[in-house]
CSV table of N, CA and C in Angstrom, one decimal:
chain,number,residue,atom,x,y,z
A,1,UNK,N,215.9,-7.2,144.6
A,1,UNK,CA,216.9,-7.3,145.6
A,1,UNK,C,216.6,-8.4,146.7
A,2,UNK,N,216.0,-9.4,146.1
A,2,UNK,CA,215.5,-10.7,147.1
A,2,UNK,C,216.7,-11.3,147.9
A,3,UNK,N,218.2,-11.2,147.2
A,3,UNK,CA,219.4,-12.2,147.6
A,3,UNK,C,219.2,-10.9,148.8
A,4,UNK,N,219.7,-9.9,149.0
A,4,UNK,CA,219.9,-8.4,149.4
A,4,UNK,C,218.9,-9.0,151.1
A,5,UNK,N,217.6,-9.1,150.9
A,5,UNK,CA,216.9,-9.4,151.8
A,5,UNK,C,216.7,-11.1,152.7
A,6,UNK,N,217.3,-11.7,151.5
A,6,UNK,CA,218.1,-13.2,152.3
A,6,UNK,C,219.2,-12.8,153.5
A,7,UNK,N,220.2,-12.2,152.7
A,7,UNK,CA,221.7,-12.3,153.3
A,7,UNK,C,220.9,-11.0,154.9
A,8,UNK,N,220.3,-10.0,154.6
A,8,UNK,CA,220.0,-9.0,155.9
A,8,UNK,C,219.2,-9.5,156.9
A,9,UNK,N,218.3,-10.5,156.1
A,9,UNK,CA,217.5,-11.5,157.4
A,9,UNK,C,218.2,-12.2,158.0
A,10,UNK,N,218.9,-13.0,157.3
A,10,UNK,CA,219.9,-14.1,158.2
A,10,UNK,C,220.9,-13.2,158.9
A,11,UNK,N,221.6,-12.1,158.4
A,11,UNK,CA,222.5,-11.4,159.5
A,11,UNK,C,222.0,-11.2,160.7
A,12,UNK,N,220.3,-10.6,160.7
A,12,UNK,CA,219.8,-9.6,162.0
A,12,UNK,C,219.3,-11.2,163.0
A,13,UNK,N,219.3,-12.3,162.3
A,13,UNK,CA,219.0,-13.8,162.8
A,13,UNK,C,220.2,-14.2,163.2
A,14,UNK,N,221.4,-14.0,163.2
A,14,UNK,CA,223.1,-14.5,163.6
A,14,UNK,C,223.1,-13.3,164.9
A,15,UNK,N,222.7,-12.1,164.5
A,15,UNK,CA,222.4,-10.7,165.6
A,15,UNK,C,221.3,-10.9,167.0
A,16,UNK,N,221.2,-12.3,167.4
A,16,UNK,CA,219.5,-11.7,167.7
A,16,UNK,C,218.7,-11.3,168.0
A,17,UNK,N,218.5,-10.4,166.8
A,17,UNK,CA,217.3,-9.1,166.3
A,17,UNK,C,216.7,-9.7,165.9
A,18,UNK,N,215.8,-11.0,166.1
A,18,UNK,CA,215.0,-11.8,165.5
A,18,UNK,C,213.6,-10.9,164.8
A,19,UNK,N,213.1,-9.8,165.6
A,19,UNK,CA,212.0,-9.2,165.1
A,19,UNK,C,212.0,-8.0,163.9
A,20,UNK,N,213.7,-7.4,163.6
A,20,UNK,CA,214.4,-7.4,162.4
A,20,UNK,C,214.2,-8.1,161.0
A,21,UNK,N,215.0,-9.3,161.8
A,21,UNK,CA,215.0,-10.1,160.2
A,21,UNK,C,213.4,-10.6,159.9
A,22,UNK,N,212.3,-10.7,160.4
A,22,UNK,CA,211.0,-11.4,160.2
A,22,UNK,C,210.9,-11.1,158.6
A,23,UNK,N,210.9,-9.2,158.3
A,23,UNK,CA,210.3,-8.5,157.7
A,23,UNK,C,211.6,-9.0,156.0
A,24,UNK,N,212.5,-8.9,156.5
A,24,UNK,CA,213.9,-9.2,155.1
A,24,UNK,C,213.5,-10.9,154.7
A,25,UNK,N,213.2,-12.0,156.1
A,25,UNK,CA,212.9,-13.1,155.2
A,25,UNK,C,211.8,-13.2,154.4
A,26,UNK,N,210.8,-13.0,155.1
A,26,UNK,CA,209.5,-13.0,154.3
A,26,UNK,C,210.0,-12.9,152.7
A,27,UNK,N,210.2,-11.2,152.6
A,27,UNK,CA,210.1,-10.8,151.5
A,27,UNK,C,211.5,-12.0,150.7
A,28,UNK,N,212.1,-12.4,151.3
A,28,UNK,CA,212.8,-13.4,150.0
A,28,UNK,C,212.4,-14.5,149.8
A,29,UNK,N,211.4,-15.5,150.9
A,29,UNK,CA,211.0,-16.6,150.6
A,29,UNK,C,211.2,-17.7,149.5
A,30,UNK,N,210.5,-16.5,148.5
A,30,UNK,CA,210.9,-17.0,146.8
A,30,UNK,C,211.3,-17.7,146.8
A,31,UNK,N,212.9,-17.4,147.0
A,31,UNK,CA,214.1,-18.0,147.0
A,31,UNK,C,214.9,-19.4,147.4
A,32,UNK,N,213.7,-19.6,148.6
A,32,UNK,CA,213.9,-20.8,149.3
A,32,UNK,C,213.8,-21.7,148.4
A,33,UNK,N,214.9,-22.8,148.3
A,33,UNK,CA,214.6,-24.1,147.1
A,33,UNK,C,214.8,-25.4,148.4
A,34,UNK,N,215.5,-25.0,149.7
A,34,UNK,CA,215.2,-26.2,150.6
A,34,UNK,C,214.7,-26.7,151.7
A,35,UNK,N,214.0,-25.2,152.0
A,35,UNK,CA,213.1,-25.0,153.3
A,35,UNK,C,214.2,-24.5,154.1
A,36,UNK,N,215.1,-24.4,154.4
A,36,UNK,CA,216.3,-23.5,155.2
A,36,UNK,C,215.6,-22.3,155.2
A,37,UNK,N,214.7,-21.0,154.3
A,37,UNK,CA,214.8,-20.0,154.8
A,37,UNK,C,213.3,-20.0,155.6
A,38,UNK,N,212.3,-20.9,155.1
A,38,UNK,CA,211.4,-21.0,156.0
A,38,UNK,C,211.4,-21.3,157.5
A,39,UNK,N,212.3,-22.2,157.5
A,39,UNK,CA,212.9,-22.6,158.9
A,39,UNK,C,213.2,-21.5,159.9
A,40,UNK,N,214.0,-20.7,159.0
A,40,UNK,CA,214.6,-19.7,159.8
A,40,UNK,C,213.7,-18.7,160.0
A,41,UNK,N,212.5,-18.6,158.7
A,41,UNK,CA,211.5,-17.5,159.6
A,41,UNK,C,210.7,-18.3,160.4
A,42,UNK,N,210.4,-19.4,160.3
A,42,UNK,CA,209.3,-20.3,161.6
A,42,UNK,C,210.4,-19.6,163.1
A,43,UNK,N,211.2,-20.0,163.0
A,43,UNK,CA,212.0,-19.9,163.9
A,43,UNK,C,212.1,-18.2,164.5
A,44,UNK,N,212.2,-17.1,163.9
A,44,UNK,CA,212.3,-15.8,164.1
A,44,UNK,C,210.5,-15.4,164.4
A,45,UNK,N,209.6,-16.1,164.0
A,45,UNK,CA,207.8,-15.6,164.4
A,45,UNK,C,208.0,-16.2,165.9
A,46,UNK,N,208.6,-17.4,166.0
A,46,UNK,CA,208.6,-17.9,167.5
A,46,UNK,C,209.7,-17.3,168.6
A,47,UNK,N,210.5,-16.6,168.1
A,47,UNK,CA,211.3,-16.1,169.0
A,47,UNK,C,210.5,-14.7,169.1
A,48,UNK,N,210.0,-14.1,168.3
A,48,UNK,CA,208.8,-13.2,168.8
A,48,UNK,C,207.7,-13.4,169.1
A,49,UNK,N,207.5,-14.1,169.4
A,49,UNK,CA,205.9,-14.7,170.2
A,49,UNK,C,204.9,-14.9,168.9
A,50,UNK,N,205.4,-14.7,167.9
A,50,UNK,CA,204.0,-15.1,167.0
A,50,UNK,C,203.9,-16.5,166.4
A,51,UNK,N,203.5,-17.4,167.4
A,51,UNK,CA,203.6,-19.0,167.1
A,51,UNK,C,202.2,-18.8,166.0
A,52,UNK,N,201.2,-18.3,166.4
A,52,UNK,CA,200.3,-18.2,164.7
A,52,UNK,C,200.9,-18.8,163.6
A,53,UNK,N,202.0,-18.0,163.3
A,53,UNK,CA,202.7,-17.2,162.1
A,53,UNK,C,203.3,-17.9,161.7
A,54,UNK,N,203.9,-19.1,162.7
A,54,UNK,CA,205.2,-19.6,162.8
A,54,UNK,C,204.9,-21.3,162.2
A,55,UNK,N,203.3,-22.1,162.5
A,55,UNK,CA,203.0,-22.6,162.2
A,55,UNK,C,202.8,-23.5,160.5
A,56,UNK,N,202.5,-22.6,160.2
A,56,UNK,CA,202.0,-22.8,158.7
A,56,UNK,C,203.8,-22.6,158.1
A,57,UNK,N,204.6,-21.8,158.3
A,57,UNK,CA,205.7,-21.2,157.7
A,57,UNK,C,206.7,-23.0,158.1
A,58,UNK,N,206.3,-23.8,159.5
A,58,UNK,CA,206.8,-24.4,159.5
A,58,UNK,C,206.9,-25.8,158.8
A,59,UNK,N,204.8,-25.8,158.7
A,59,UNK,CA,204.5,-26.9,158.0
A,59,UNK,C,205.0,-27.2,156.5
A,60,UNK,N,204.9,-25.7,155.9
A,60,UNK,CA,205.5,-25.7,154.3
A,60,UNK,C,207.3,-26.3,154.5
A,61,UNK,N,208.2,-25.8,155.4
A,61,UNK,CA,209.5,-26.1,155.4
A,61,UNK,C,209.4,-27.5,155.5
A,62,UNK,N,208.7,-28.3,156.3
A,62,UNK,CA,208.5,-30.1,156.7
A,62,UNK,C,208.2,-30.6,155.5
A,63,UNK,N,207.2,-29.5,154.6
A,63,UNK,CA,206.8,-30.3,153.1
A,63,UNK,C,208.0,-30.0,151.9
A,64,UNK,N,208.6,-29.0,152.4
A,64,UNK,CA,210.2,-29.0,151.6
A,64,UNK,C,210.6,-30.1,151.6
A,65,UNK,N,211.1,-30.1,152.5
A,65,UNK,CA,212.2,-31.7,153.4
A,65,UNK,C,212.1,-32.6,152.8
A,66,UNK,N,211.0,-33.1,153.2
A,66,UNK,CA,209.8,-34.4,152.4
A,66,UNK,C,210.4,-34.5,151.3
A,67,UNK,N,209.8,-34.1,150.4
A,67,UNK,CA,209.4,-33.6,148.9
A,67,UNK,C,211.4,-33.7,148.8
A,68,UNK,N,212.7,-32.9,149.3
A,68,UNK,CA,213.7,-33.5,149.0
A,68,UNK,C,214.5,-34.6,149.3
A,69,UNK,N,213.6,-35.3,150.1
A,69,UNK,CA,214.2,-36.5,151.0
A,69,UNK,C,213.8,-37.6,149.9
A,70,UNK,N,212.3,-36.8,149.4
A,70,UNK,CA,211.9,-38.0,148.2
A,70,UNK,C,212.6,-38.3,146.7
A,71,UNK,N,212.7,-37.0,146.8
A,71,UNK,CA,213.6,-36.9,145.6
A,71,UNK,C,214.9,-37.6,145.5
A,72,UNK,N,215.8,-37.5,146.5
A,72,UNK,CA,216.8,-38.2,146.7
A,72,UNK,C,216.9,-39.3,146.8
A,73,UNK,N,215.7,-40.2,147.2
A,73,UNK,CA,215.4,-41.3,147.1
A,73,UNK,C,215.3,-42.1,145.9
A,74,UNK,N,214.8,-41.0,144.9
A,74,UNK,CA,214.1,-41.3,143.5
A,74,UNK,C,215.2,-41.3,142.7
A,75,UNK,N,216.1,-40.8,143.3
A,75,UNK,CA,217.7,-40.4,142.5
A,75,UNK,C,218.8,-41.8,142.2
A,76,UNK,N,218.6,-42.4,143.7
A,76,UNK,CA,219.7,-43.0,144.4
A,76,UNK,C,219.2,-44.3,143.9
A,77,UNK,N,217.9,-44.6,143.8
A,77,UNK,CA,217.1,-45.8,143.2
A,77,UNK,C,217.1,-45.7,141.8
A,78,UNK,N,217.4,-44.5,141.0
A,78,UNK,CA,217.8,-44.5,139.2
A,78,UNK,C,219.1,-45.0,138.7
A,79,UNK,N,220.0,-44.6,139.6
A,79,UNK,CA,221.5,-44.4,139.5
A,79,UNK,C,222.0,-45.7,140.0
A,80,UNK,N,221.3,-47.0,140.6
A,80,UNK,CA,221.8,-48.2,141.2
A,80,UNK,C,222.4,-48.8,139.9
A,81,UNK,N,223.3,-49.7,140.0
A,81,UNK,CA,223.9,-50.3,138.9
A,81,UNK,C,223.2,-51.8,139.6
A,82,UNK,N,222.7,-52.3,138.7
A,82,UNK,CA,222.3,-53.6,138.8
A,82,UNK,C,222.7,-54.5,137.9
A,83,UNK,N,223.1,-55.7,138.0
A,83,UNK,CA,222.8,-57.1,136.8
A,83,UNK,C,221.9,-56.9,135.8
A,84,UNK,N,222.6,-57.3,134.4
A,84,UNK,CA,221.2,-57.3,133.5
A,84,UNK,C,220.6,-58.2,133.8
């Protein structure tokens, strides 16, 4: 039920019940393919005071980013139409 614990973290995070949704993101993390749900839990340990917590959850989302910013790069540089 990981989607189940996406959509209830993000609601009690639109609510905010930030100390709520901590426990529903976590458990979907999985899920994350673009750092958006990490974000959102960096974001909900720091609205509860646990910057510890919030650290590391943030650094992995910044290494998402990256990692798709590079990608896209890698994309946009395959797909050029150039002169033979």
């Amino acid at each position: 039920l990981l989607p189940a614990h996406h959509a209830l973290g993000r609601a009690y995070m639109q609510l905010k019940r930030d100390a709520d949704a901590v426990g529903h993101l976590e458990k979907a993390l999985s899920l994350d393919n673009d750092g958006s749900l990490h974000y959102q839990l960096a974001q909900a340990y720091r609205s509860t005071g646990n910057r510890e917590a919030a650290a590391p959850v943030l650094e992995k989302y910044q290494a998402m980013q990256a990692a798709q910013r590079k990608s896209e790069e890698e994309f946009q540089r395959d797909i050029q139409i150039t002169a033979p």
